[in-house]
PDB file of C-alpha atoms in Angstrom:
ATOM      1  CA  UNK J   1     139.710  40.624  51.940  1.00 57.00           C
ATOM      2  CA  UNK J   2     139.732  42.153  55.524  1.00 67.00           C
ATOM      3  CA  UNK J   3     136.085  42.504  56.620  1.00 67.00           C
ATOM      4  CA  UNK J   4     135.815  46.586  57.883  1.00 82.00           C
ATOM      5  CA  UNK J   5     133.862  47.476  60.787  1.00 93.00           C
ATOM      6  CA  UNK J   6     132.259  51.441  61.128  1.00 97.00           C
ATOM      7  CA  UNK J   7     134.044  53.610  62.653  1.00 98.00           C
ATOM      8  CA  UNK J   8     132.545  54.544  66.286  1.00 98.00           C
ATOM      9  CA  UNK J   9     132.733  57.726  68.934  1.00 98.00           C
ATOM     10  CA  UNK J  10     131.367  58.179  72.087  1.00 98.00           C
ATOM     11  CA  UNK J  11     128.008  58.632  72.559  1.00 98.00           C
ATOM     12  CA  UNK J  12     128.340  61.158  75.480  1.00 98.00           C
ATOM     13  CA  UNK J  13     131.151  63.393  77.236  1.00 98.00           C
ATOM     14  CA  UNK J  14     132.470  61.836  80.288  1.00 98.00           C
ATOM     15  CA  UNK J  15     135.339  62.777  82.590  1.00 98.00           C
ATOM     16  CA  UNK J  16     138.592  61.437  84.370  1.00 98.00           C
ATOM     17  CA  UNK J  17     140.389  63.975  87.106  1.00 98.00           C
ATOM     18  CA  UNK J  18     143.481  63.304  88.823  1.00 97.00           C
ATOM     19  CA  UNK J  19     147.043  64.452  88.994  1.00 96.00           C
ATOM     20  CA  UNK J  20     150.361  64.128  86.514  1.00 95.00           C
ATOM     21  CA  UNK J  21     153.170  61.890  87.812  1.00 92.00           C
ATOM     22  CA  UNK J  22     155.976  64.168  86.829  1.00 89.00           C
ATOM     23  CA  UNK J  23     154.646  67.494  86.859  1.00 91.00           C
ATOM     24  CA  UNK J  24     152.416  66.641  90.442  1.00 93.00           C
ATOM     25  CA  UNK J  25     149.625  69.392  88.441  1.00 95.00           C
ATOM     26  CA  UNK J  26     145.724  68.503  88.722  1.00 97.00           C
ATOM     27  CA  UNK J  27     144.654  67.880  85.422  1.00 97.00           C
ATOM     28  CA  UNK J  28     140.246  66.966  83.641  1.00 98.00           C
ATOM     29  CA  UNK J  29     140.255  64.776  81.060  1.00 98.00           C
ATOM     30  CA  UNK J  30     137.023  65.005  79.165  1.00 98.00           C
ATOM     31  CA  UNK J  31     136.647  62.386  76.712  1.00 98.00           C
ATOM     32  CA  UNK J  32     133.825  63.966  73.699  1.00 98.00           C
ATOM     33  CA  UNK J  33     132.230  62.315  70.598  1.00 98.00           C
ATOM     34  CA  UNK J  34     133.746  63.547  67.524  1.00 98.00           C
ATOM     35  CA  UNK J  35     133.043  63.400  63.912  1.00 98.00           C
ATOM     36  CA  UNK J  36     133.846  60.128  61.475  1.00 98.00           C
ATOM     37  CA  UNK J  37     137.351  60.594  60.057  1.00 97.00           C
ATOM     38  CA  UNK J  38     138.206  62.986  62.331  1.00 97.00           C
ATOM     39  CA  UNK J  39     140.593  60.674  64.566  1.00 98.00           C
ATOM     40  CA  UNK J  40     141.462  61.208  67.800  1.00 98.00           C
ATOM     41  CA  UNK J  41     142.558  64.292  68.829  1.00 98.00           C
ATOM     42  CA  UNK J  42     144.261  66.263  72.112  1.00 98.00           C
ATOM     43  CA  UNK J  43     143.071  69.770  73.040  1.00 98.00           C
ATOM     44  CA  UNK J  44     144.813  71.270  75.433  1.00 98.00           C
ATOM     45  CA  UNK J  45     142.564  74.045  77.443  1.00 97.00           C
ATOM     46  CA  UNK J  46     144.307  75.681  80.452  1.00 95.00           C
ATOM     47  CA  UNK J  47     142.655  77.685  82.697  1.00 92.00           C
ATOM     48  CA  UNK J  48     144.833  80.907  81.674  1.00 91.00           C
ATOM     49  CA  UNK J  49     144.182  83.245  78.731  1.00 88.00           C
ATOM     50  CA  UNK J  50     145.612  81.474  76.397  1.00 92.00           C
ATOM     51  CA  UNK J  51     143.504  80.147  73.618  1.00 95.00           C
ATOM     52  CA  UNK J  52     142.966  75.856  73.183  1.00 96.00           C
ATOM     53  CA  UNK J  53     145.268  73.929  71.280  1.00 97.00           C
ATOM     54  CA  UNK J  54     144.444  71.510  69.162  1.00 97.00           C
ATOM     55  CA  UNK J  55     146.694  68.381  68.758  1.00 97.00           C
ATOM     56  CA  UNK J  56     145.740  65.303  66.224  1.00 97.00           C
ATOM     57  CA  UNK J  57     147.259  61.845  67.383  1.00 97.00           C
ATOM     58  CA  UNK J  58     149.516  60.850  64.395  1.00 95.00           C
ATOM     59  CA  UNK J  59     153.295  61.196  64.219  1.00 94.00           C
ATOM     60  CA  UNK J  60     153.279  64.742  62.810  1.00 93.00           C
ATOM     61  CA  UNK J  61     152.566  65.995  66.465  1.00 94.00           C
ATOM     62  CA  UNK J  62     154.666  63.545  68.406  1.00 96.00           C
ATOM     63  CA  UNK J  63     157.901  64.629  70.406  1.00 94.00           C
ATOM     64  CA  UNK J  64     160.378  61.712  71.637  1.00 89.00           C
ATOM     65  CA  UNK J  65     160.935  61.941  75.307  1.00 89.00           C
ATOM     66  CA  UNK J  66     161.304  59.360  77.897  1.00 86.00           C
ATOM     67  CA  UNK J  67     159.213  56.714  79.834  1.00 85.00           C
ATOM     68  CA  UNK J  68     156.222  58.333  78.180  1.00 92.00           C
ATOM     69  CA  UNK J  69     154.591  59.644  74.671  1.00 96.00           C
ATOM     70  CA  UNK J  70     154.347  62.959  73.782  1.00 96.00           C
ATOM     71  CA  UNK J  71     152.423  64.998  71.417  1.00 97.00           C
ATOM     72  CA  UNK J  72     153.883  68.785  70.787  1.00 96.00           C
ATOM     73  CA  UNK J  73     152.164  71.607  68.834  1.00 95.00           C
ATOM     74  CA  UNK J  74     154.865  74.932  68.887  1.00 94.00           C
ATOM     75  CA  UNK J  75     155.790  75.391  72.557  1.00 93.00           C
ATOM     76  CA  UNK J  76     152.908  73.592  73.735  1.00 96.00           C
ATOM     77  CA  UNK J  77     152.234  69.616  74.752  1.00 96.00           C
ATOM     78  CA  UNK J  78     150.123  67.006  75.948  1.00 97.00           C
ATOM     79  CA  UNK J  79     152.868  63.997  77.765  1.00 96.00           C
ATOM     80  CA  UNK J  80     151.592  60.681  78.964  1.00 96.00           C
ATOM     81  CA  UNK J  81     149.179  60.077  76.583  1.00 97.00           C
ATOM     82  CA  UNK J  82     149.344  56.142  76.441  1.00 97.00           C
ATOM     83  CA  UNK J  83     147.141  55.048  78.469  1.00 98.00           C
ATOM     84  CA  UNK J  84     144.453  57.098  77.161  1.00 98.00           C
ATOM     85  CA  UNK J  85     145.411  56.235  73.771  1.00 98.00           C
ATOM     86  CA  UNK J  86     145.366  52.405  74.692  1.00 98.00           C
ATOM     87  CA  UNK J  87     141.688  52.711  76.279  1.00 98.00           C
ATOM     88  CA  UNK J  88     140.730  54.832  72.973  1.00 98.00           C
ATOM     89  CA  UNK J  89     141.927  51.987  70.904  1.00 98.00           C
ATOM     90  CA  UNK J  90     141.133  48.917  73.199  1.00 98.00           C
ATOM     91  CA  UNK J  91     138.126  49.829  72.819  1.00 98.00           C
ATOM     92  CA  UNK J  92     137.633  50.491  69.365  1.00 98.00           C
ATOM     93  CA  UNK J  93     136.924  53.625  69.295  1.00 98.00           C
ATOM     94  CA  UNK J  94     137.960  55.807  66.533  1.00 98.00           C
ATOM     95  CA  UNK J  95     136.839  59.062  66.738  1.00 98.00           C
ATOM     96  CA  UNK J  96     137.123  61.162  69.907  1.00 98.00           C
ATOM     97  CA  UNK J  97     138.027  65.055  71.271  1.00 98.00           C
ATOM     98  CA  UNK J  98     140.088  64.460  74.205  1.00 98.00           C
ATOM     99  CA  UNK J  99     139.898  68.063  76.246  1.00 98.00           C
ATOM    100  CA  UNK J 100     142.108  68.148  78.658  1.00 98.00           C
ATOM    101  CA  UNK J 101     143.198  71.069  81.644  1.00 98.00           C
ATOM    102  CA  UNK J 102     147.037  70.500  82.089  1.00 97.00           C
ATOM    103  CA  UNK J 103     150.223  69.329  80.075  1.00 96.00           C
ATOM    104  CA  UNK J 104     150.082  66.041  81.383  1.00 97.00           C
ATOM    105  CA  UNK J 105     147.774  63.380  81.606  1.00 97.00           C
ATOM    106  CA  UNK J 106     146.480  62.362  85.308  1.00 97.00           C
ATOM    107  CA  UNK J 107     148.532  59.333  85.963  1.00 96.00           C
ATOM    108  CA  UNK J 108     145.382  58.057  88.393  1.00 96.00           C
ATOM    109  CA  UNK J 109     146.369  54.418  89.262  1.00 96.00           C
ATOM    110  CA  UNK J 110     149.500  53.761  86.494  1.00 95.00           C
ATOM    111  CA  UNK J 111     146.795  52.013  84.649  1.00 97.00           C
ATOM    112  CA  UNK J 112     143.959  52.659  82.331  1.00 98.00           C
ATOM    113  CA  UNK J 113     141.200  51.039  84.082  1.00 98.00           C
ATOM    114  CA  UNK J 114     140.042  54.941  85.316  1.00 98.00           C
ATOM    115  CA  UNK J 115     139.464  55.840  81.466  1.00 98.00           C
ATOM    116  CA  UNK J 116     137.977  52.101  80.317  1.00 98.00           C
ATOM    117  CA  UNK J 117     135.419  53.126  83.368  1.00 98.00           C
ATOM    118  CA  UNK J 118     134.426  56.605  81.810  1.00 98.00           C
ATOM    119  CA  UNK J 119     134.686  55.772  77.869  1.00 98.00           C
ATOM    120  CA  UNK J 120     132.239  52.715  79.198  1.00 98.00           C
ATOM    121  CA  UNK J 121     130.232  55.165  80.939  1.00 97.00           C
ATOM    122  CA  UNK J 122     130.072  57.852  78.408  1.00 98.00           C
ATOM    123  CA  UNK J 123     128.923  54.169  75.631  1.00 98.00           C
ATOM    124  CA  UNK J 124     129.496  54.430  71.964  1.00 98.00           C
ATOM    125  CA  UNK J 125     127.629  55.139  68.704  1.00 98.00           C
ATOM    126  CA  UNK J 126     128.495  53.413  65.466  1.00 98.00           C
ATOM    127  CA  UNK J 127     129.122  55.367  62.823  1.00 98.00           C
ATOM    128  CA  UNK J 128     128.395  55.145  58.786  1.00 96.00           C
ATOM    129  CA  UNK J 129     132.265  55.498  57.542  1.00 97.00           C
ATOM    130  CA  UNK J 130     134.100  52.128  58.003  1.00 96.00           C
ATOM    131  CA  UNK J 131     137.703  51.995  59.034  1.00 96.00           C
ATOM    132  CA  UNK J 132     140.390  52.325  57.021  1.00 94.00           C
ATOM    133  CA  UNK J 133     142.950  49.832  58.678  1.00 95.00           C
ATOM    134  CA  UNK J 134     146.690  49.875  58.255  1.00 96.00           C
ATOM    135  CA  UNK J 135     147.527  46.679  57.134  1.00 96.00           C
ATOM    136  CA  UNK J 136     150.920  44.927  57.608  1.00 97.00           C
ATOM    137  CA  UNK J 137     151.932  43.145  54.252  1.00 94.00           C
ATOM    138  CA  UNK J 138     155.419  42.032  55.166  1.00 95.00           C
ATOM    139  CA  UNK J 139     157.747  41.726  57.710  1.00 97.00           C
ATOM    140  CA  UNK J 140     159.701  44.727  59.477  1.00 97.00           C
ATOM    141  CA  UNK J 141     161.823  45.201  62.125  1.00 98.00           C
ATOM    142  CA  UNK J 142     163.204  48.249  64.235  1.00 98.00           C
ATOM    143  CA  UNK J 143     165.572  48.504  67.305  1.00 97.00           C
ATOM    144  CA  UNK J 144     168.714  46.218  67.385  1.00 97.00           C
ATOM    145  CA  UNK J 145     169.781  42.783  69.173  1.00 95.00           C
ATOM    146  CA  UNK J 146     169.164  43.915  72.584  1.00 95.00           C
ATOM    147  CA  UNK J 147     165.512  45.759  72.499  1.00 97.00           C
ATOM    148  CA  UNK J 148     163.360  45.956  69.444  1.00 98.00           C
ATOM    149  CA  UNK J 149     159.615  45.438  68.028  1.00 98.00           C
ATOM    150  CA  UNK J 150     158.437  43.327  65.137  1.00 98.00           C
ATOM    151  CA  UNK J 151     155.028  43.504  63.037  1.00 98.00           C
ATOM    152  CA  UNK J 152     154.313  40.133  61.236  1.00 98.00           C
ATOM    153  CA  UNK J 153     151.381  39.699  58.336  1.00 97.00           C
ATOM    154  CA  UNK J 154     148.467  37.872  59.897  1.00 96.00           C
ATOM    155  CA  UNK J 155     145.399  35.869  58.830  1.00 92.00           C
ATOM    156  CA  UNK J 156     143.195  37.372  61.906  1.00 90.00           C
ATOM    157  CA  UNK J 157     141.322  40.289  61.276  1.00 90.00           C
ATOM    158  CA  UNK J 158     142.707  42.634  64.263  1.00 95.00           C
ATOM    159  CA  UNK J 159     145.547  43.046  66.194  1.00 97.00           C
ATOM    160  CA  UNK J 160     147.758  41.042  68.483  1.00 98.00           C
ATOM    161  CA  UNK J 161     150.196  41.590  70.378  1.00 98.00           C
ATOM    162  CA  UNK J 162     153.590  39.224  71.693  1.00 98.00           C
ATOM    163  CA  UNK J 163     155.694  40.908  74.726  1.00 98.00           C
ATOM    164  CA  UNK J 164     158.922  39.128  76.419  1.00 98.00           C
ATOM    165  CA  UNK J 165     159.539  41.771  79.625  1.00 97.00           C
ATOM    166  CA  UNK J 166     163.543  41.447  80.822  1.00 96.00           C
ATOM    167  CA  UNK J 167     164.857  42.979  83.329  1.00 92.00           C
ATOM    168  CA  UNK J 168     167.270  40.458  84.090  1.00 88.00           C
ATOM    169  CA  UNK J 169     168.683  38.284  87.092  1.00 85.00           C
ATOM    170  CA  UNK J 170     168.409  39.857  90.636  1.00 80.00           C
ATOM    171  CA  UNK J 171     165.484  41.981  90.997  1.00 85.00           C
ATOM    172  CA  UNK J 172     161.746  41.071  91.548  1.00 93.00           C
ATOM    173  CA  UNK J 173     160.342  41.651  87.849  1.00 95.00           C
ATOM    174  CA  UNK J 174     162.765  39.194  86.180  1.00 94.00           C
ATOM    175  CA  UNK J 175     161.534  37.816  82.999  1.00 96.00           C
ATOM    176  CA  UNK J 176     158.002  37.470  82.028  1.00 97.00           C
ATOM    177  CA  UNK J 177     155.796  36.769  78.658  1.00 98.00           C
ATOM    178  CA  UNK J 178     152.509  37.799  77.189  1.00 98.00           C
ATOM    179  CA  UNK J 179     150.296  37.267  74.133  1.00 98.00           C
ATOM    180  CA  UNK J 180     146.779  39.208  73.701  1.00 96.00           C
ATOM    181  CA  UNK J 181     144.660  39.739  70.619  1.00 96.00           C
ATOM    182  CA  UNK J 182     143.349  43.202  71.119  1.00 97.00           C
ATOM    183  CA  UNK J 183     139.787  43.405  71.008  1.00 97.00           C
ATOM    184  CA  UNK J 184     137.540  45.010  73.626  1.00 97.00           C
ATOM    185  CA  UNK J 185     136.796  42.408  76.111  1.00 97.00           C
ATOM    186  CA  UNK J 186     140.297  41.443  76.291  1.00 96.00           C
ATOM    187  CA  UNK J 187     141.719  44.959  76.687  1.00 98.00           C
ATOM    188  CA  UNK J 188     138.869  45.803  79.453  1.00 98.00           C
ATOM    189  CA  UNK J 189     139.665  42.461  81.816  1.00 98.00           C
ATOM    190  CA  UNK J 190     143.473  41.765  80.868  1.00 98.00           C
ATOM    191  CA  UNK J 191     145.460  44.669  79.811  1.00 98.00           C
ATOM    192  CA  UNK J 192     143.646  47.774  81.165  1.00 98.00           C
ATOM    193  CA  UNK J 193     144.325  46.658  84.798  1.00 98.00           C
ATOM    194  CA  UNK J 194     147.752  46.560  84.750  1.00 98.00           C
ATOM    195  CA  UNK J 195     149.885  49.322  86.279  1.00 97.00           C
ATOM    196  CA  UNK J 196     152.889  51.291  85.208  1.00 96.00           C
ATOM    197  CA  UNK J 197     155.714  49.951  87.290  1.00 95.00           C
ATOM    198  CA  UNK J 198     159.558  50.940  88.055  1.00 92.00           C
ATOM    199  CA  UNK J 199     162.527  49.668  90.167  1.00 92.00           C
ATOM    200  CA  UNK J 200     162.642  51.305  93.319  1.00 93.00           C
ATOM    201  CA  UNK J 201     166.110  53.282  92.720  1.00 92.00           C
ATOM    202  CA  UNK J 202     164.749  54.496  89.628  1.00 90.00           C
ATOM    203  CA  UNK J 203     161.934  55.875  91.400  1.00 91.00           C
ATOM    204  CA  UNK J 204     164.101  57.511  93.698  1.00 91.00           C
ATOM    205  CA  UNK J 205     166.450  59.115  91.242  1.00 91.00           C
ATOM    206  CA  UNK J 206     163.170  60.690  89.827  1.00 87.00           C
ATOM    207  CA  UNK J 207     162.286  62.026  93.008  1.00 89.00           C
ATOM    208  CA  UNK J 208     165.956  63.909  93.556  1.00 90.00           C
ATOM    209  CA  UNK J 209     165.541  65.490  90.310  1.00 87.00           C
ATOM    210  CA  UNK J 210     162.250  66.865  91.091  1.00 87.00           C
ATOM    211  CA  UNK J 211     159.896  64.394  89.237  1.00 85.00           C
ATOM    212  CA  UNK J 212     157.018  62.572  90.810  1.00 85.00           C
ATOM    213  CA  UNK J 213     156.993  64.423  94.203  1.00 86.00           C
ATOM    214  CA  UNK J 214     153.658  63.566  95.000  1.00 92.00           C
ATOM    215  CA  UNK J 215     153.389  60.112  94.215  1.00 91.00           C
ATOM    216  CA  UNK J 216     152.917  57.161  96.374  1.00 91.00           C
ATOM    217  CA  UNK J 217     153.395  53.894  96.276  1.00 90.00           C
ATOM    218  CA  UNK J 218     150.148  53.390  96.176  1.00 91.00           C
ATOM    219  CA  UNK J 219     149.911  55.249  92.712  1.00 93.00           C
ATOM    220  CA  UNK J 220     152.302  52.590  90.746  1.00 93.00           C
ATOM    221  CA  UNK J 221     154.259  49.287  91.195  1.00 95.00           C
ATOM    222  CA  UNK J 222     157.058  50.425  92.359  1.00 95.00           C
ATOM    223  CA  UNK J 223     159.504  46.938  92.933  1.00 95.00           C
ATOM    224  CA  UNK J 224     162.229  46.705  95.296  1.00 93.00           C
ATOM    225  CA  UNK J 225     163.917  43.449  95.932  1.00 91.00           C
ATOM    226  CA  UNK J 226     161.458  41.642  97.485  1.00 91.00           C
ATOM    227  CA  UNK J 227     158.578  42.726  95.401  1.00 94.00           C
ATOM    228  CA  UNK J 228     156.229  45.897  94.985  1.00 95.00           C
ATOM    229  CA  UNK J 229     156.102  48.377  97.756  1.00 95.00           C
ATOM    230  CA  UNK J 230     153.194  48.283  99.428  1.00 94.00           C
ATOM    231  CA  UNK J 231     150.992  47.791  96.374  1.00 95.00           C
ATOM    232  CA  UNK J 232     149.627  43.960  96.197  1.00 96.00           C
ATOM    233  CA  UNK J 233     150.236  42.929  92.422  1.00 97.00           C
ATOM    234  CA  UNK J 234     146.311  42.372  90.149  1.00 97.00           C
ATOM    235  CA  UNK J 235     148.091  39.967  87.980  1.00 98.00           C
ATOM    236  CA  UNK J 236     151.618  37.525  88.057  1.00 97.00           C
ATOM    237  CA  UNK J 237     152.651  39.176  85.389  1.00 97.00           C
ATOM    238  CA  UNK J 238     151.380  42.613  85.514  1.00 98.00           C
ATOM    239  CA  UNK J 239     154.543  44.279  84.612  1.00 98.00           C
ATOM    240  CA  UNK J 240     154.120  42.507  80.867  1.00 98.00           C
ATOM    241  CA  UNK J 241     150.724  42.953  80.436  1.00 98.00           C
ATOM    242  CA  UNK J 242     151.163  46.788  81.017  1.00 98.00           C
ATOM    243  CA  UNK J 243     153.890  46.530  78.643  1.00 98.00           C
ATOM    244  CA  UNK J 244     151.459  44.942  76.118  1.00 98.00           C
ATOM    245  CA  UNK J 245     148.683  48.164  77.159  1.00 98.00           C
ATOM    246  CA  UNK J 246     151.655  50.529  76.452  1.00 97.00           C
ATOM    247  CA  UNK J 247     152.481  49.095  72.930  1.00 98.00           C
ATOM    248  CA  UNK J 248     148.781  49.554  71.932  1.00 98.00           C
ATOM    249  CA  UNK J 249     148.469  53.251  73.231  1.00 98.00           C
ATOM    250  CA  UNK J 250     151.630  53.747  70.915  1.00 97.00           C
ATOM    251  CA  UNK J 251     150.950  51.464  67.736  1.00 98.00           C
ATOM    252  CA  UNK J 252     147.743  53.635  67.753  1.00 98.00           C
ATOM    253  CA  UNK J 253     150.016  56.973  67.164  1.00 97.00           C
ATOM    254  CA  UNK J 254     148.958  55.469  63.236  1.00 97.00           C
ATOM    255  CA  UNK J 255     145.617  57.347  63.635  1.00 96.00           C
ATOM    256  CA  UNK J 256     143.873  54.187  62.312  1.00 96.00           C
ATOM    257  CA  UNK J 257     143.467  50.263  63.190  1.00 96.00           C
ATOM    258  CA  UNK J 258     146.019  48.053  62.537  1.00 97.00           C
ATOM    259  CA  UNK J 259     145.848  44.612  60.959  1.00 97.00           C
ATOM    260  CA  UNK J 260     149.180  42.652  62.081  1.00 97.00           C
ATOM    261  CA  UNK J 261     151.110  40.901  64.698  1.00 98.00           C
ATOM    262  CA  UNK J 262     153.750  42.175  66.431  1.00 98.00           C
ATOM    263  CA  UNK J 263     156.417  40.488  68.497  1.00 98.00           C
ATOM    264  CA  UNK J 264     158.470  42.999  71.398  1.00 98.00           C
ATOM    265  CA  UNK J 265     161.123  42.350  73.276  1.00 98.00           C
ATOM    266  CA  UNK J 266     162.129  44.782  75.703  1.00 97.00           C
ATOM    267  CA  UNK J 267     160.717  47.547  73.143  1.00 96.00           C
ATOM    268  CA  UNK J 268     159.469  51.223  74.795  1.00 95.00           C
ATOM    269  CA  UNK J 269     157.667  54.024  73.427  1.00 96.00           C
ATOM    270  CA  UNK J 270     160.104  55.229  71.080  1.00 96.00           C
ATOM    271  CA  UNK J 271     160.731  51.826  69.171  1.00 97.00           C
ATOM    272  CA  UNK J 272     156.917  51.530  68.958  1.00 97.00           C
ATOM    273  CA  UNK J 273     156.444  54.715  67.370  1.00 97.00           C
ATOM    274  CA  UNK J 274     159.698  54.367  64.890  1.00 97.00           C
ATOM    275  CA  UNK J 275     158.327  50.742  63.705  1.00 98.00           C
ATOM    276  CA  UNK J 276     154.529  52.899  63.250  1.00 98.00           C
ATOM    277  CA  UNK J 277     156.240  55.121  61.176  1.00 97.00           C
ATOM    278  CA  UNK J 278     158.003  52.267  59.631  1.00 97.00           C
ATOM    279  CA  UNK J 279     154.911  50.927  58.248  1.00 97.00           C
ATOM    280  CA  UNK J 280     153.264  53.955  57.663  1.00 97.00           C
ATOM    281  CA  UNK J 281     156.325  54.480  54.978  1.00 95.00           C
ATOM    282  CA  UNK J 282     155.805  50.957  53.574  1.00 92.00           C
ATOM    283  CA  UNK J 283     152.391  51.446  52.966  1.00 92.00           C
ATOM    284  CA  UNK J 284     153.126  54.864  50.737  1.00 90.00           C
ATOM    285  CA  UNK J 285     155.776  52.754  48.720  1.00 87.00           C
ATOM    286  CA  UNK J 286     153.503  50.353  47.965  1.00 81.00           C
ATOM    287  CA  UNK J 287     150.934  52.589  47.074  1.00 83.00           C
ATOM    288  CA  UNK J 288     153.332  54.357  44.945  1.00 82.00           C
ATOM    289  CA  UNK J 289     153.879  50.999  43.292  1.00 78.00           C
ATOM    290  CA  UNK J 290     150.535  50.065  42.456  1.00 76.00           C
ATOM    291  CA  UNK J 291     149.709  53.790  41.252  1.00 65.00           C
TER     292      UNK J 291
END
């Protein structure tokens, strides 16, 4: 029997400002306390006539596109939600209205130490519902023999998380390992530091398509041959660890806490979300089964 902790919110609104790294638009984030059971959800509020959308984390909402996850109501969408998502979860927090001004999410450092700051400023109340955690039972596996993701049963009581990073002979990120059970302390001082990072001609072929105009070096790692540009690195092996913060801002696309251990190698944003939905569909047939 898996002990269940109350669910929690924040206790007060606090706020994160800074700009998207695709789009270059200014965008709030306003992180509010929401109601138990009622999950996490995006509302998009622009400041034109149009009315706020509301957008629940969960897989109904979510649009594949890449480098980032996406949540899409009709023509509208929230991208780079992640991070935010990872410091929601990291931190065990269940319930939360995330108003926000602009389409995409202010990419601030490439990490998600800006939103651990203000979700630890804003504090948390404990609520009287407990959690409902998705539990892994058995063994599955998406992606194929050169990238995929793999949730294992466990005897802990939480998550953890196994990432191998490879990018390979002859650039500066090479290959590089990490394993983390999630909990709050860990995610605040190992994982939430760590910054998005790309390989310098990626980040240039971005910039002649007209993505990520404004940002610096100083906003990401961005790794040329000898190392990152201009950007001293906060860990060895940041590049996994923000791999590892990624994974948990998309294994939390379940809408509840998960009870499992999963093994990635070289997995993104869209394996993570098909092996969520994976498990999401074993635990209805095995419902079914027991009904």
């Amino acid at each position: 029997m898996i002990p269940l902790r109350h669910q929690r919110t924040v206790a007060r609104a606090a706020a994160v400002e800074g700009f998207g790294y695709w789009s270059g638009e200014d965008c709030r984030v306003e992180f509010r306390p929401a109601p138990a059971g009622s999950g996490v959800t995006f509302i998009l509020d622009t400041p034109d006539d149009r009315p706020p959308v509301r957008m629940p984390v969960g897989l109904d909402c979510r649009e594949d596109r890449p480098r980032r996850t996406v949540l899409k109501t009709g023509e509208r969408r929230v991208e780079m939600i992640e991070h935010v998502m990872a410091a929601l979860a990291g931190l065990e927090i269940d319930n939360c209205d995330v108003w926000v001004t602009a389409e995409e999410i202010p990419g601030c450092d490439g990490s998600a130490a800006a939103f651990v700051e203000a979700l630890d400023m804003a504090g948390v109340v404990v609520q009287s519902t407990p959690t409902r955690p998705l539990v892994v039972t058995q063994t599955v596996r998406v992606g194929n023999e050169h990238k995929w993701v793999e949730a294992q049963p466990t005897n802990r009581n939480g998550l953890s998380i196994e990432f191998h990073l490879d990018y390979g002979p002859g650039n500066a990120i090479g290959r590089q390992s990490f394993a983390a059970e999630i909990s709050p302390e860990q995610f605040r001082f190992e994982l939430a530091p760590a910054r998005t990072f790309v390989l310098r001609e990626e980040a240039d072929a971005l910039v002649a398509m007209g993505k990520g105009t404004r940002v610096t070096p100083q906003d990401l790692l961005i790794f040329d041959a000898d190392g990152p540009v201009e950007n001293p690195l906060r860990f060895a092996d940041e590049c996994v660890r923000h791999k590892v913060l990624d994974a948990v801002g998309d294994f939390a696309l379940a809408g509840r806490p998960i009870v499992g251990h999963f093994v990635c190698y070289r997995s993104g944003h869209q394996l993570n979300a098909s092996l969520v939905e994976a498990l999401l569909q074993q635990e209805q047939q095995s419902q079914r089964k027991t009904a």
